Amino acid sequence: MFEIINKLTRTFGPSGNEGNVAVLISEMLKGKVDEIKTDALGNLICIKKGSGKKIMLAAHMDEIGVIVSYIDDKGFLRFGGVGGINPFVILGQRVVFENGTVGVIWYEENIDNIKNIKLEKMYIDIGAKSVKEAEELVNVGDMAVFEAGTVLQNGRIISKAMDNRIGCAILIKMALNEPKTDNEIYYVFTVQEEVGLRGARTAAFGIVPDMALAVDVTTTGDTPECKPMSVSIGNGPTIKIKDRSVIAHPEIKDRLIKCAKEENIPHQFEILMQGGTDAGSIHTTAGGIPSGGVSIPTRNIHNTAEIVDMKDVENAVKLLEAFVH
Amino acid sequence: MECGELLKKLSDIRAVTGRENMATEKIAELFREYCDDVYVDAFYNVIGIKKGQAEKPCNVLVTAHYDEIGLIVTGIEDSGFLRFSAAGGVDAKAIGAMEVTVHGKEDLFGVIGVKPPHLISPEDKDKGIKMEDMRIDIGFGGEKAKELVSIGDMVSFNSPARELMNNRVAGKSMDNRSGVAALIEILKELQRLKHDDNVYVVATVQEELGLIGAICATYNIKADLGIVIDVCHGDMPDAPSDEAFPLGKGVAVAIGPIISRKHTKECMKLAKEENIPYQIDPEAGDTGTEAAVHAVAREGIPVILLSIPSKYMHTTVEMVSVNDVVSTGKLAARYIAGRAKE
Amino acid sequence: MKEALSNLKKLTALDGVSGEEKPVRDYIVSKIKDYVDDYYVDNLGNLITYKRGAGNGPKVMLDAHMDEIGLMVTQINSDGLLKFRTIGGIEARVLVGKRVRIGENGVPGVIGLKPLHLQSPKERGGTVDKKQLTIDIGAKDREQAESKIEIGDLAAFEYDPVEFGDNKLMAKALDDRVGCAVLIELLKHNYESDIYGCFTVQEEIGLKGAKTATFQVKPDLALILEGTTCYDVPDTKEYGMSTICGGGPALTIMDRSVITDKELVKHITDTAKVHGIPYQFKRTISGGTNAGRIQAGGTGVKVAIIALPCRYIHSPVSVMDIDDFENMIKLSKKVLETLPVSITLYREQGGKVNV
């Protein structure tokens, strides 16, 4: 499992540039599913045929990043955020472009109060001596992601892009396990979730499943002096009740709870106050698709080092296998 | 049932947004009396059909949402107190010392506690209170509370509807049970009128979470005309006078870019002819109502937005005039039936 | 005990905002008249009852106030809305979204708030301004409102009592119908001492009734039966909780109005220990009670307070523990029964008398 995760997190794939991830996943699943296809937006759809209900499982491939908006005379890059980027988090971080170019993010130091820092006051330094030198490596419109390794330690994984390669890894693991079921399973690796749940909508419209689950990450309430939330890492995957984009369909939620109880899988309930998931766009598509979600409790989401517990990941696979059964 | 009674009954029904399945059957029951067919879709929209007499009838889709704002349990303390957050736009300032029902394993009575003035320090007097600092007291210790309540359970407010002067009614869910009452007024009126078109009345879900029910309904029912019934702000002190409408002066008929100008004009003309009181509601944006969904559903549905003025929206004492509900129903029904004459 | 609880519920359902305590008083009279030797209503509206003792005990005053917090209509606006002021301490946000009944006829009204949608960002995160709130009875203009309402009419919250949870009771006006219900119960029994049961008025606007009652009764000692603050909710430091709901009746050592009599308080705690009745000391010194007035009456009165912890006091949804209520009755009764043998008195002449 860690090997799958490690490969996924090290692959470049900010929103709109998920191609490398899609290639990696399709190689992993070749022969394990009946059909693999890609749609116009770049969603990777892997189908395990069946005669029962059509169940869509969605995990987004994209990760947050930055996009170059301007290169100045001296070769410094101005940039914007791709997805939810917090200026404090990226300050001083290394970023890497698809071609391997590395840069570091810094800020205009004459700022009155660091509290007021905004992305407009920051830049990427790739060590270029001139605009010409910079443009040989990077173009306006190029995206970069955090450069950070993936580590397994104390049974927990520390990595960038855990949001949401961990969801991808869970679906991959599940597909490799080839769970027994009559239902038709759509393992959908979606694009552009971080910029507005975009890929999932078109994927769902194409499939029109009977029900759908988004497999993603959720915040936790188990770190020092954090906002209260009844979710901790290591206590099991969460069954989504509500987030900003969706309230889980009661039948989906109840089915997940029933599966978890019957199979004795540890689980928690998730009410996510900030952020949404692919379920948000799936459930309003094509006249309404009953949807819900299973999430991995994750610390420091949208940070360069997000932390999940391996046990939660394994239990999520079990829970999903029970769900599609 | 007389409209005032019906309105009180509807307001007292509990259907917290996203968990309307707790009330679906009650709404369906009310529709059955007047409809040829009633069914519930996968999202718990309640759909009543009244068939038209034309050989090739058009479809008129009338929606009014039946979900209400409420709270959702986010945590259970070891002491038995419940943490919560909002389901829909709840004003933290407006829910202190409120009676509630926690929809746990069983319905549990509870109150939202407030600190007594004696214990509030002077420096805290002027501080706003956040929802995350409030608790629901269900009177049980932690063990029992955890047995009866789980995270994600919904909470509704206890605020039985009351009749006031001038045929006005105040209660927790005039937004938008008054719209649902108007749907039933439409059905009653159509019993007496001949109409060519098929009429779909839909009590929709999850409006307060982002018009979700209407998105589903407008996709599934192919409509030629849409009518949305919701509430607008009633006139009250401190409210901008061009965004708030007096109670008892009739239904507010919206005019604006997403609204069908043709149908709205005809509708107003009809109101004048039939002496049905109405007011004009200028809506510069997408209205924030289900009309925004109708307008862009499928190939686009020409839509009329009729609003019932309601004071104190999103508090537990939302107030409407029964007369306005009746006139809304009358105008919509006559407009639907009148289309037969064309 | 069943009857005591039923009395309490009926009492909380009655309206008796300070100055208009009559409905409460009438109910109490109907419940006590067969048990007392004499009763009368004084000029302020206090109901003073007398019960002759069997022996030569101290003259005891029992106090419970009948009045409750509420609102007073101060102006009828041209749009038919009623401006009001609060009677007693009520937080503004407790008023929002509540049902009230106004005046003798109980005209129904509600208190709304400008919708979230129309609030400015500053208003959204802020507090409610009491001055902006009005009562809405549905009237469309001043003239119509005036047909039902007069300026000066009092309004009470319209909330019925509910038993819920683990032996809990939610009601408005627990402060101090609890004391009234306990006092009714105490008057049903006979004691060695002469007992003056005083159901007083206007406590919430500054301990008014207790002053005239004490002047008339001239007691040796007084027991004040109250509903008191309780805030045993999470995130409150234990010392700030005031009292614990379900922790037994609460005894006050000191509040803003009084330092209670050491000897009398010791008598109460001794009694509680002997009979295995739970009790607690109030941990905060906030709030005032009639004890302050009574203690200062005449040449001074020994006072103690036995109070019932009420969560969310001064709101229409106060919550108490029914066991606490029963223990409060038990404890007060035992305290009265054992009084004569154990208390030092200072009579009017100033001398020390051992009884």
mmCIF file of C-alpha atoms in Angstrom, chain A:
data_model
loop_
_atom_site.group_PDB
_atom_site.id
_atom_site.type_symbol
_atom_site.label_atom_id
_atom_site.label_comp_id
_atom_site.label_asym_id
_atom_site.label_seq_id
_atom_site.Cartn_x
_atom_site.Cartn_y
_atom_site.Cartn_z
ATOM 1 C CA MET A 1 0.000 0.000 0.000
ATOM 2 C CA PHE A 2 2.730 2.461 0.928
ATOM 3 C CA GLU A 3 4.437 1.819 -2.392
ATOM 4 C CA ILE A 4 1.272 2.851 -4.242
ATOM 5 C CA ILE A 5 0.930 5.952 -2.111
ATOM 6 C CA ASN A 6 4.579 6.860 -2.490
ATOM 7 C CA LYS A 7 4.425 6.644 -6.282
ATOM 8 C CA LEU A 8 1.244 8.688 -6.422
ATOM 9 C CA THR A 9 2.370 11.499 -4.129
ATOM 10 C CA ARG A 10 5.643 11.911 -5.996
ATOM 11 C CA THR A 11 3.855 12.378 -9.302
ATOM 12 C CA PHE A 12 3.282 15.883 -10.589
ATOM 13 C CA GLY A 13 -0.404 16.756 -10.910
ATOM 14 C CA PRO A 14 -1.786 20.190 -10.063
ATOM 15 C CA SER A 15 -5.354 20.969 -11.177
ATOM 16 C CA GLY A 16 -5.632 20.862 -14.951
ATOM 17 C CA ASN A 17 -2.351 18.960 -15.254
ATOM 18 C CA GLU A 18 -3.349 15.558 -13.963
ATOM 19 C CA GLY A 19 -2.098 13.628 -16.995
ATOM 20 C CA ASN A 20 0.935 12.056 -15.326
ATOM 21 C CA VAL A 21 -1.166 10.782 -12.467
ATOM 22 C CA ALA A 22 -3.756 9.366 -14.847
ATOM 23 C CA VAL A 23 -1.070 7.505 -16.793
ATOM 24 C CA LEU A 24 0.394 6.062 -13.605
ATOM 25 C CA ILE A 25 -2.999 4.875 -12.373
ATOM 26 C CA SER A 26 -4.050 3.339 -15.668
ATOM 27 C CA GLU A 27 -0.776 1.389 -15.735
ATOM 28 C CA MET A 28 -1.461 0.112 -12.235
ATOM 29 C CA LEU A 29 -5.015 -0.991 -13.064
ATOM 30 C CA LYS A 30 -4.419 -2.438 -16.527
ATOM 31 C CA GLY A 31 -5.950 -5.915 -16.611
ATOM 32 C CA LYS A 32 -7.651 -5.521 -13.263
ATOM 33 C CA VAL A 33 -10.726 -3.727 -14.628
ATOM 34 C CA ASP A 34 -12.846 -4.298 -17.720
ATOM 35 C CA GLU A 35 -12.503 -0.874 -19.254
ATOM 36 C CA ILE A 36 -10.317 2.182 -18.826
ATOM 37 C CA LYS A 37 -11.174 5.472 -20.497
ATOM 38 C CA THR A 38 -10.565 9.187 -20.238
ATOM 39 C CA ASP A 39 -13.161 11.892 -20.870
ATOM 40 C CA ALA A 40 -12.829 15.361 -22.372
ATOM 41 C CA LEU A 41 -11.799 16.999 -19.130
ATOM 42 C CA GLY A 42 -9.226 14.307 -18.340
ATOM 43 C CA ASN A 43 -11.142 12.226 -15.817
ATOM 44 C CA LEU A 44 -9.858 8.664 -15.742
ATOM 45 C CA ILE A 45 -12.763 6.223 -15.614
ATOM 46 C CA CYS A 46 -12.076 2.565 -14.811
ATOM 47 C CA ILE A 47 -15.029 0.246 -15.018
ATOM 48 C CA LYS A 48 -15.542 -3.148 -13.438
ATOM 49 C CA LYS A 49 -18.601 -4.485 -15.221
ATOM 50 C CA GLY A 50 -21.563 -5.907 -13.362
ATOM 51 C CA SER A 51 -25.291 -6.461 -13.693
ATOM 52 C CA GLY A 52 -26.393 -4.745 -10.482
ATOM 53 C CA LYS A 53 -26.405 -1.121 -9.450
ATOM 54 C CA LYS A 54 -24.056 1.412 -10.973
ATOM 55 C CA ILE A 55 -21.831 2.694 -8.200
ATOM 56 C CA MET A 56 -19.451 5.573 -8.789
ATOM 57 C CA LEU A 57 -16.444 5.996 -6.525
ATOM 58 C CA ALA A 58 -14.664 9.272 -7.084
ATOM 59 C CA ALA A 59 -11.242 10.381 -5.931
ATOM 60 C CA HIS A 60 -9.630 13.451 -7.368
ATOM 61 C CA MET A 61 -6.155 13.254 -8.833
ATOM 62 C CA ASP A 62 -5.311 16.940 -8.744
ATOM 63 C CA GLU A 63 -3.276 18.615 -6.060
ATOM 64 C CA ILE A 64 -2.958 22.255 -5.104
ATOM 65 C CA GLY A 65 -0.122 24.309 -6.538
ATOM 66 C CA VAL A 66 0.889 27.658 -7.924
ATOM 67 C CA ILE A 67 0.738 29.124 -11.425
ATOM 68 C CA VAL A 68 3.216 31.552 -12.928
ATOM 69 C CA SER A 69 1.518 34.790 -13.957
ATOM 70 C CA TYR A 70 4.451 37.046 -14.843
ATOM 71 C CA ILE A 71 8.210 36.912 -15.129
ATOM 72 C CA ASP A 72 10.001 40.146 -14.277
ATOM 73 C CA ASP A 73 13.166 41.610 -15.792
ATOM 74 C CA LYS A 74 15.359 40.006 -13.186
ATOM 75 C CA GLY A 75 13.845 36.586 -13.647
ATOM 76 C CA PHE A 76 11.648 36.474 -10.579
ATOM 77 C CA LEU A 77 8.307 34.774 -11.077
ATOM 78 C CA ARG A 78 5.039 36.242 -9.905
ATOM 79 C CA PHE A 79 2.327 33.680 -9.339
ATOM 80 C CA GLY A 80 -1.225 32.902 -8.251
ATOM 81 C CA GLY A 81 -2.683 29.993 -6.298
ATOM 82 C CA VAL A 82 -4.184 26.885 -7.839
ATOM 83 C CA GLY A 83 -6.710 25.701 -5.292
ATOM 84 C CA GLY A 84 -6.699 26.817 -1.671
ATOM 85 C CA ILE A 85 -3.226 28.234 -1.076
ATOM 86 C CA ASN A 86 -2.418 29.875 2.234
ATOM 87 C CA PRO A 87 0.361 32.477 1.956
ATOM 88 C CA PHE A 88 1.721 31.584 5.384
ATOM 89 C CA VAL A 89 2.027 27.927 4.514
ATOM 90 C CA ILE A 90 3.976 28.449 1.301
ATOM 91 C CA LEU A 91 6.344 31.058 2.629
ATOM 92 C CA GLY A 92 9.866 29.775 2.221
ATOM 93 C CA GLN A 93 8.746 26.542 0.579
ATOM 94 C CA ARG A 94 10.399 24.897 -2.381
ATOM 95 C CA VAL A 95 8.239 24.300 -5.422
ATOM 96 C CA VAL A 96 8.934 22.189 -8.449
ATOM 97 C CA PHE A 97 7.737 22.473 -12.032
ATOM 98 C CA GLU A 98 6.866 19.577 -14.276
ATOM 99 C CA ASN A 99 10.245 19.783 -16.003
ATOM 100 C CA GLY A 100 12.024 19.562 -12.664
ATOM 101 C CA THR A 101 12.822 23.247 -12.254
ATOM 102 C CA VAL A 102 12.973 24.086 -8.591
ATOM 103 C CA GLY A 103 12.052 27.439 -7.080
ATOM 104 C CA VAL A 104 11.636 28.918 -3.651
ATOM 105 C CA ILE A 105 8.830 31.184 -2.519
ATOM 106 C CA TRP A 106 9.690 34.409 -0.759
ATOM 107 C CA TYR A 107 8.072 37.811 -0.216
ATOM 108 C CA GLU A 108 8.650 41.517 -0.568
ATOM 109 C CA GLU A 109 10.367 42.273 2.680
ATOM 110 C CA ASN A 110 9.294 45.922 2.975
ATOM 111 C CA ILE A 111 5.810 44.826 4.005
ATOM 112 C CA ASP A 112 4.538 46.679 7.135
ATOM 113 C CA ASN A 113 2.986 43.738 8.828
ATOM 114 C CA ILE A 114 3.581 40.146 7.833
ATOM 115 C CA LYS A 115 -0.038 39.481 8.847
ATOM 116 C CA ASN A 116 -1.165 41.361 5.758
ATOM 117 C CA ILE A 117 0.819 39.227 3.380
ATOM 118 C CA LYS A 118 -0.911 38.250 0.159
ATOM 119 C CA LEU A 119 0.159 36.168 -2.806
ATOM 120 C CA GLU A 120 0.583 39.387 -4.826
ATOM 121 C CA LYS A 121 3.411 40.366 -2.506
ATOM 122 C CA MET A 122 5.253 37.092 -3.031
ATOM 123 C CA TYR A 123 7.412 35.656 -5.764
ATOM 124 C CA ILE A 124 9.237 32.512 -6.833
ATOM 125 C CA ASP A 125 12.993 32.614 -7.175
ATOM 126 C CA ILE A 126 14.402 29.953 -9.506
ATOM 127 C CA GLY A 127 17.882 31.378 -9.337
ATOM 128 C CA ALA A 128 17.622 32.880 -12.797
ATOM 129 C CA LYS A 129 19.871 35.844 -13.511
ATOM 130 C CA SER A 130 17.593 37.346 -16.163
ATOM 131 C CA VAL A 131 14.200 37.070 -17.747
ATOM 132 C CA LYS A 132 15.822 35.217 -20.603
ATOM 133 C CA GLU A 133 17.368 32.632 -18.372
ATOM 134 C CA ALA A 134 14.094 32.198 -16.522
ATOM 135 C CA GLU A 135 12.094 31.755 -19.694
ATOM 136 C CA GLU A 136 14.322 28.936 -20.801
ATOM 137 C CA LEU A 137 12.997 26.941 -17.856
ATOM 138 C CA VAL A 138 9.541 28.320 -17.143
ATOM 139 C CA ASN A 139 6.709 29.953 -19.061
ATOM 140 C CA VAL A 140 3.848 32.091 -17.885
ATOM 141 C CA GLY A 141 1.002 29.643 -17.185
ATOM 142 C CA ASP A 142 3.248 26.861 -15.963
ATOM 143 C CA MET A 143 2.230 25.283 -12.709
ATOM 144 C CA ALA A 144 4.377 24.097 -9.849
ATOM 145 C CA VAL A 145 3.690 21.935 -6.824
ATOM 146 C CA PHE A 146 5.365 21.638 -3.440
ATOM 147 C CA GLU A 147 8.609 19.765 -3.362
ATOM 148 C CA ALA A 148 8.417 17.468 -0.373
ATOM 149 C CA GLY A 149 9.067 13.794 0.212
ATOM 150 C CA THR A 150 6.816 11.013 1.460
ATOM 151 C CA VAL A 151 7.645 9.255 4.717
ATOM 152 C CA LEU A 152 6.126 6.353 6.640
ATOM 153 C CA GLN A 153 6.764 6.810 10.334
ATOM 154 C CA ASN A 154 4.971 5.521 13.448
ATOM 155 C CA GLY A 155 2.375 3.921 11.191
ATOM 156 C CA ARG A 156 1.592 7.313 9.772
ATOM 157 C CA ILE A 157 2.380 8.838 6.421
ATOM 158 C CA ILE A 158 3.709 12.347 6.078
ATOM 159 C CA SER A 159 3.541 13.750 2.589
ATOM 160 C CA LYS A 160 2.472 16.511 0.260
ATOM 161 C CA ALA A 161 -0.591 15.898 -1.926
ATOM 162 C CA MET A 162 -2.081 13.412 0.481
ATOM 163 C CA ASP A 163 -5.136 15.421 -0.580
ATOM 164 C CA ASN A 164 -6.089 13.489 -2.529
ATOM 165 C CA ARG A 165 -3.622 10.876 -3.752
ATOM 166 C CA ILE A 166 -4.623 8.975 -0.650
ATOM 167 C CA GLY A 167 -8.144 8.705 -2.080
ATOM 168 C CA CYS A 168 -6.669 7.551 -5.395
ATOM 169 C CA ALA A 169 -4.543 4.965 -3.585
ATOM 170 C CA ILE A 170 -7.598 3.605 -1.787
ATOM 171 C CA LEU A 171 -9.521 3.157 -5.023
ATOM 172 C CA ILE A 172 -6.489 1.561 -6.688
ATOM 173 C CA LYS A 173 -5.976 -0.845 -3.816
ATOM 174 C CA MET A 174 -9.633 -1.724 -3.926
ATOM 175 C CA ALA A 175 -9.651 -2.322 -7.651
ATOM 176 C CA LEU A 176 -6.544 -4.512 -7.317
ATOM 177 C CA ASN A 177 -8.349 -6.533 -4.633
ATOM 178 C CA GLU A 178 -11.149 -7.144 -7.138
ATOM 179 C CA PRO A 179 -13.949 -7.234 -4.570
ATOM 180 C CA LYS A 180 -16.727 -9.697 -5.301
ATOM 181 C CA THR A 181 -19.951 -7.973 -6.333
ATOM 182 C CA ASP A 182 -22.650 -7.979 -8.989
ATOM 183 C CA ASN A 183 -22.695 -4.220 -8.999
ATOM 184 C CA GLU A 184 -21.019 -2.247 -11.708
ATOM 185 C CA ILE A 185 -18.193 -0.264 -10.163
ATOM 186 C CA TYR A 186 -16.887 2.966 -11.659
ATOM 187 C CA TYR A 187 -13.533 3.872 -10.202
ATOM 188 C CA VAL A 188 -13.360 7.488 -11.252
ATOM 189 C CA PHE A 189 -10.181 9.482 -10.829
ATOM 190 C CA THR A 190 -11.366 13.023 -11.266
ATOM 191 C CA VAL A 191 -9.685 16.252 -12.261
ATOM 192 C CA GLN A 192 -9.904 19.842 -11.076
ATOM 193 C CA GLU A 193 -11.503 19.217 -7.721
ATOM 194 C CA GLU A 194 -9.393 21.842 -6.005
ATOM 195 C CA VAL A 195 -10.631 24.575 -8.296
ATOM 196 C CA GLY A 196 -14.360 23.848 -7.949
ATOM 197 C CA LEU A 197 -15.301 20.157 -8.107
ATOM 198 C CA ARG A 198 -15.275 20.371 -11.882
ATOM 199 C CA GLY A 199 -14.200 16.984 -13.148
ATOM 200 C CA ALA A 200 -16.641 14.999 -11.060
ATOM 201 C CA ARG A 201 -19.617 16.807 -12.554
ATOM 202 C CA THR A 202 -18.934 15.813 -16.152
ATOM 203 C CA ALA A 203 -17.877 12.325 -15.134
ATOM 204 C CA ALA A 204 -21.110 11.801 -13.230
ATOM 205 C CA PHE A 205 -23.171 13.170 -16.101
ATOM 206 C CA GLY A 206 -21.554 10.671 -18.421
ATOM 207 C CA ILE A 207 -22.057 7.731 -16.103
ATOM 208 C CA VAL A 208 -25.376 8.602 -14.371
ATOM 209 C CA PRO A 209 -24.727 6.155 -11.557
ATOM 210 C CA ASP A 210 -27.380 4.983 -9.107
ATOM 211 C CA MET A 211 -25.259 6.223 -6.260
ATOM 212 C CA ALA A 212 -21.888 7.829 -5.713
ATOM 213 C CA LEU A 213 -19.229 8.206 -3.067
ATOM 214 C CA ALA A 214 -16.441 10.744 -2.976
ATOM 215 C CA VAL A 215 -13.279 9.413 -1.356
ATOM 216 C CA ASP A 216 -11.270 12.337 -0.079
ATOM 217 C CA VAL A 217 -9.593 13.772 2.990
ATOM 218 C CA THR A 218 -11.137 15.545 5.969
ATOM 219 C CA THR A 219 -9.787 17.835 8.661
ATOM 220 C CA THR A 220 -9.402 16.670 12.246
ATOM 221 C CA GLY A 221 -9.831 18.002 15.740
ATOM 222 C CA ASP A 222 -6.879 16.242 17.369
ATOM 223 C CA THR A 223 -4.067 18.768 17.257
ATOM 224 C CA PRO A 224 -3.112 21.260 19.975
ATOM 225 C CA GLU A 225 -5.670 24.047 20.481
ATOM 226 C CA CYS A 226 -7.368 23.428 17.142
ATOM 227 C CA LYS A 227 -10.998 24.120 16.313
ATOM 228 C CA PRO A 228 -13.210 21.494 17.897
ATOM 229 C CA MET A 229 -14.102 18.586 15.622
ATOM 230 C CA SER A 230 -14.958 15.069 16.660
ATOM 231 C CA VAL A 231 -12.488 13.416 14.279
ATOM 232 C CA SER A 232 -9.000 12.078 15.076
ATOM 233 C CA ILE A 233 -6.467 10.364 12.853
ATOM 234 C CA GLY A 234 -6.163 6.671 13.583
ATOM 235 C CA ASN A 235 -9.764 6.285 14.776
ATOM 236 C CA GLY A 236 -11.054 5.065 11.449
ATOM 237 C CA PRO A 237 -12.181 6.543 8.146
ATOM 238 C CA THR A 238 -15.019 9.048 8.383
ATOM 239 C CA ILE A 239 -18.510 8.667 7.048
ATOM 240 C CA LYS A 240 -19.500 12.005 5.646
ATOM 241 C CA ILE A 241 -22.545 13.665 7.161
ATOM 242 C CA LYS A 242 -22.095 17.133 5.730
ATOM 243 C CA ASP A 243 -19.601 19.542 4.293
ATOM 244 C CA ARG A 244 -19.923 22.894 2.554
ATOM 245 C CA SER A 245 -20.896 21.289 -0.727
ATOM 246 C CA VAL A 246 -23.220 18.459 0.211
ATOM 247 C CA ILE A 247 -25.275 16.879 2.910
ATOM 248 C CA ALA A 248 -24.924 13.142 2.490
ATOM 249 C CA HIS A 249 -28.029 11.400 1.222
ATOM 250 C CA PRO A 250 -29.604 9.648 4.219
ATOM 251 C CA GLU A 251 -29.705 6.250 2.514
ATOM 252 C CA ILE A 252 -26.049 6.420 1.500
ATOM 253 C CA LYS A 253 -24.993 7.529 4.962
ATOM 254 C CA ASP A 254 -27.061 4.788 6.599
ATOM 255 C CA ARG A 255 -25.689 2.143 4.238
ATOM 256 C CA LEU A 256 -22.133 3.122 5.134
ATOM 257 C CA ILE A 257 -22.901 3.006 8.848
ATOM 258 C CA LYS A 258 -24.519 -0.404 8.458
ATOM 259 C CA CYS A 259 -21.522 -1.768 6.540
ATOM 260 C CA ALA A 260 -19.079 -0.420 9.108
ATOM 261 C CA LYS A 261 -21.033 -1.936 11.971
ATOM 262 C CA GLU A 262 -21.513 -5.315 10.330
ATOM 263 C CA GLU A 263 -17.860 -5.633 9.379
ATOM 264 C CA ASN A 264 -16.639 -4.151 12.651
ATOM 265 C CA ILE A 265 -14.722 -1.427 10.889
ATOM 266 C CA PRO A 266 -13.779 1.526 13.107
ATOM 267 C CA HIS A 267 -15.354 4.695 11.763
ATOM 268 C CA GLN A 268 -16.122 8.286 12.679
ATOM 269 C CA PHE A 269 -18.643 10.884 11.547
ATOM 270 C CA GLU A 270 -17.568 13.872 9.565
ATOM 271 C CA ILE A 271 -19.120 17.327 9.580
ATOM 272 C CA LEU A 272 -16.605 19.374 7.650
ATOM 273 C CA MET A 273 -17.061 23.078 8.288
ATOM 274 C CA GLN A 274 -14.706 24.250 5.539
ATOM 275 C CA GLY A 275 -14.366 22.868 2.071
ATOM 276 C CA GLY A 276 -16.319 20.530 -0.141
ATOM 277 C CA THR A 277 -15.822 17.353 -2.124
ATOM 278 C CA ASP A 278 -16.685 15.853 -5.459
ATOM 279 C CA ALA A 279 -19.949 14.609 -3.944
ATOM 280 C CA GLY A 280 -21.074 18.227 -3.985
ATOM 281 C CA SER A 281 -21.114 18.389 -7.748
ATOM 282 C CA ILE A 282 -22.092 14.775 -8.338
ATOM 283 C CA HIS A 283 -25.285 14.885 -6.290
ATOM 284 C CA THR A 284 -26.899 17.707 -8.264
ATOM 285 C CA THR A 285 -26.057 16.186 -11.643
ATOM 286 C CA ALA A 286 -28.530 14.627 -14.071
ATOM 287 C CA GLY A 287 -31.613 15.077 -11.942
ATOM 288 C CA GLY A 288 -29.964 14.099 -8.697
ATOM 289 C CA ILE A 289 -27.611 11.253 -7.761
ATOM 290 C CA PRO A 290 -27.775 10.065 -4.150
ATOM 291 C CA SER A 291 -24.258 10.695 -2.897
ATOM 292 C CA GLY A 292 -22.110 10.533 0.172
ATOM 293 C CA GLY A 293 -18.500 10.282 1.119
ATOM 294 C CA VAL A 294 -15.787 8.402 2.912
ATOM 295 C CA SER A 295 -12.822 10.446 4.051
ATOM 296 C CA ILE A 296 -9.419 9.919 5.549
ATOM 297 C CA PRO A 297 -8.757 12.056 8.605
ATOM 298 C CA THR A 298 -5.799 14.215 7.630
ATOM 299 C CA ARG A 299 -3.802 16.755 9.572
ATOM 300 C CA ASN A 300 -2.477 19.940 7.998
ATOM 301 C CA ILE A 301 -4.538 19.738 4.837
ATOM 302 C CA HIS A 302 -3.283 21.951 1.993
ATOM 303 C CA ASN A 303 0.109 21.999 3.620
ATOM 304 C CA THR A 304 3.424 20.662 2.388
ATOM 305 C CA ALA A 305 3.253 17.873 4.945
ATOM 306 C CA GLU A 306 -0.169 16.344 5.394
ATOM 307 C CA ILE A 307 -0.405 13.431 7.827
ATOM 308 C CA VAL A 308 -2.662 10.365 7.679
ATOM 309 C CA ASP A 309 -2.756 7.124 9.602
ATOM 310 C CA MET A 310 -2.158 3.913 7.642
ATOM 311 C CA LYS A 311 -4.824 2.060 9.637
ATOM 312 C CA ASP A 312 -7.471 4.559 8.491
ATOM 313 C CA VAL A 313 -6.426 3.969 4.913
ATOM 314 C CA GLU A 314 -6.691 0.196 5.243
ATOM 315 C CA ASN A 315 -10.040 0.468 6.991
ATOM 316 C CA ALA A 316 -11.326 2.782 4.288
ATOM 317 C CA VAL A 317 -10.570 0.090 1.704
ATOM 318 C CA LYS A 318 -12.505 -2.428 3.797
ATOM 319 C CA LEU A 319 -15.424 -0.068 4.252
ATOM 320 C CA LEU A 320 -15.681 0.689 0.549
ATOM 321 C CA GLU A 321 -15.471 -2.990 -0.353
ATOM 322 C CA ALA A 322 -18.334 -3.678 2.023
ATOM 323 C CA PHE A 323 -20.266 -0.767 0.560
ATOM 324 C CA VAL A 324 -20.094 -1.964 -3.043
ATOM 325 C CA HIS A 325 -20.804 -5.560 -2.142
#
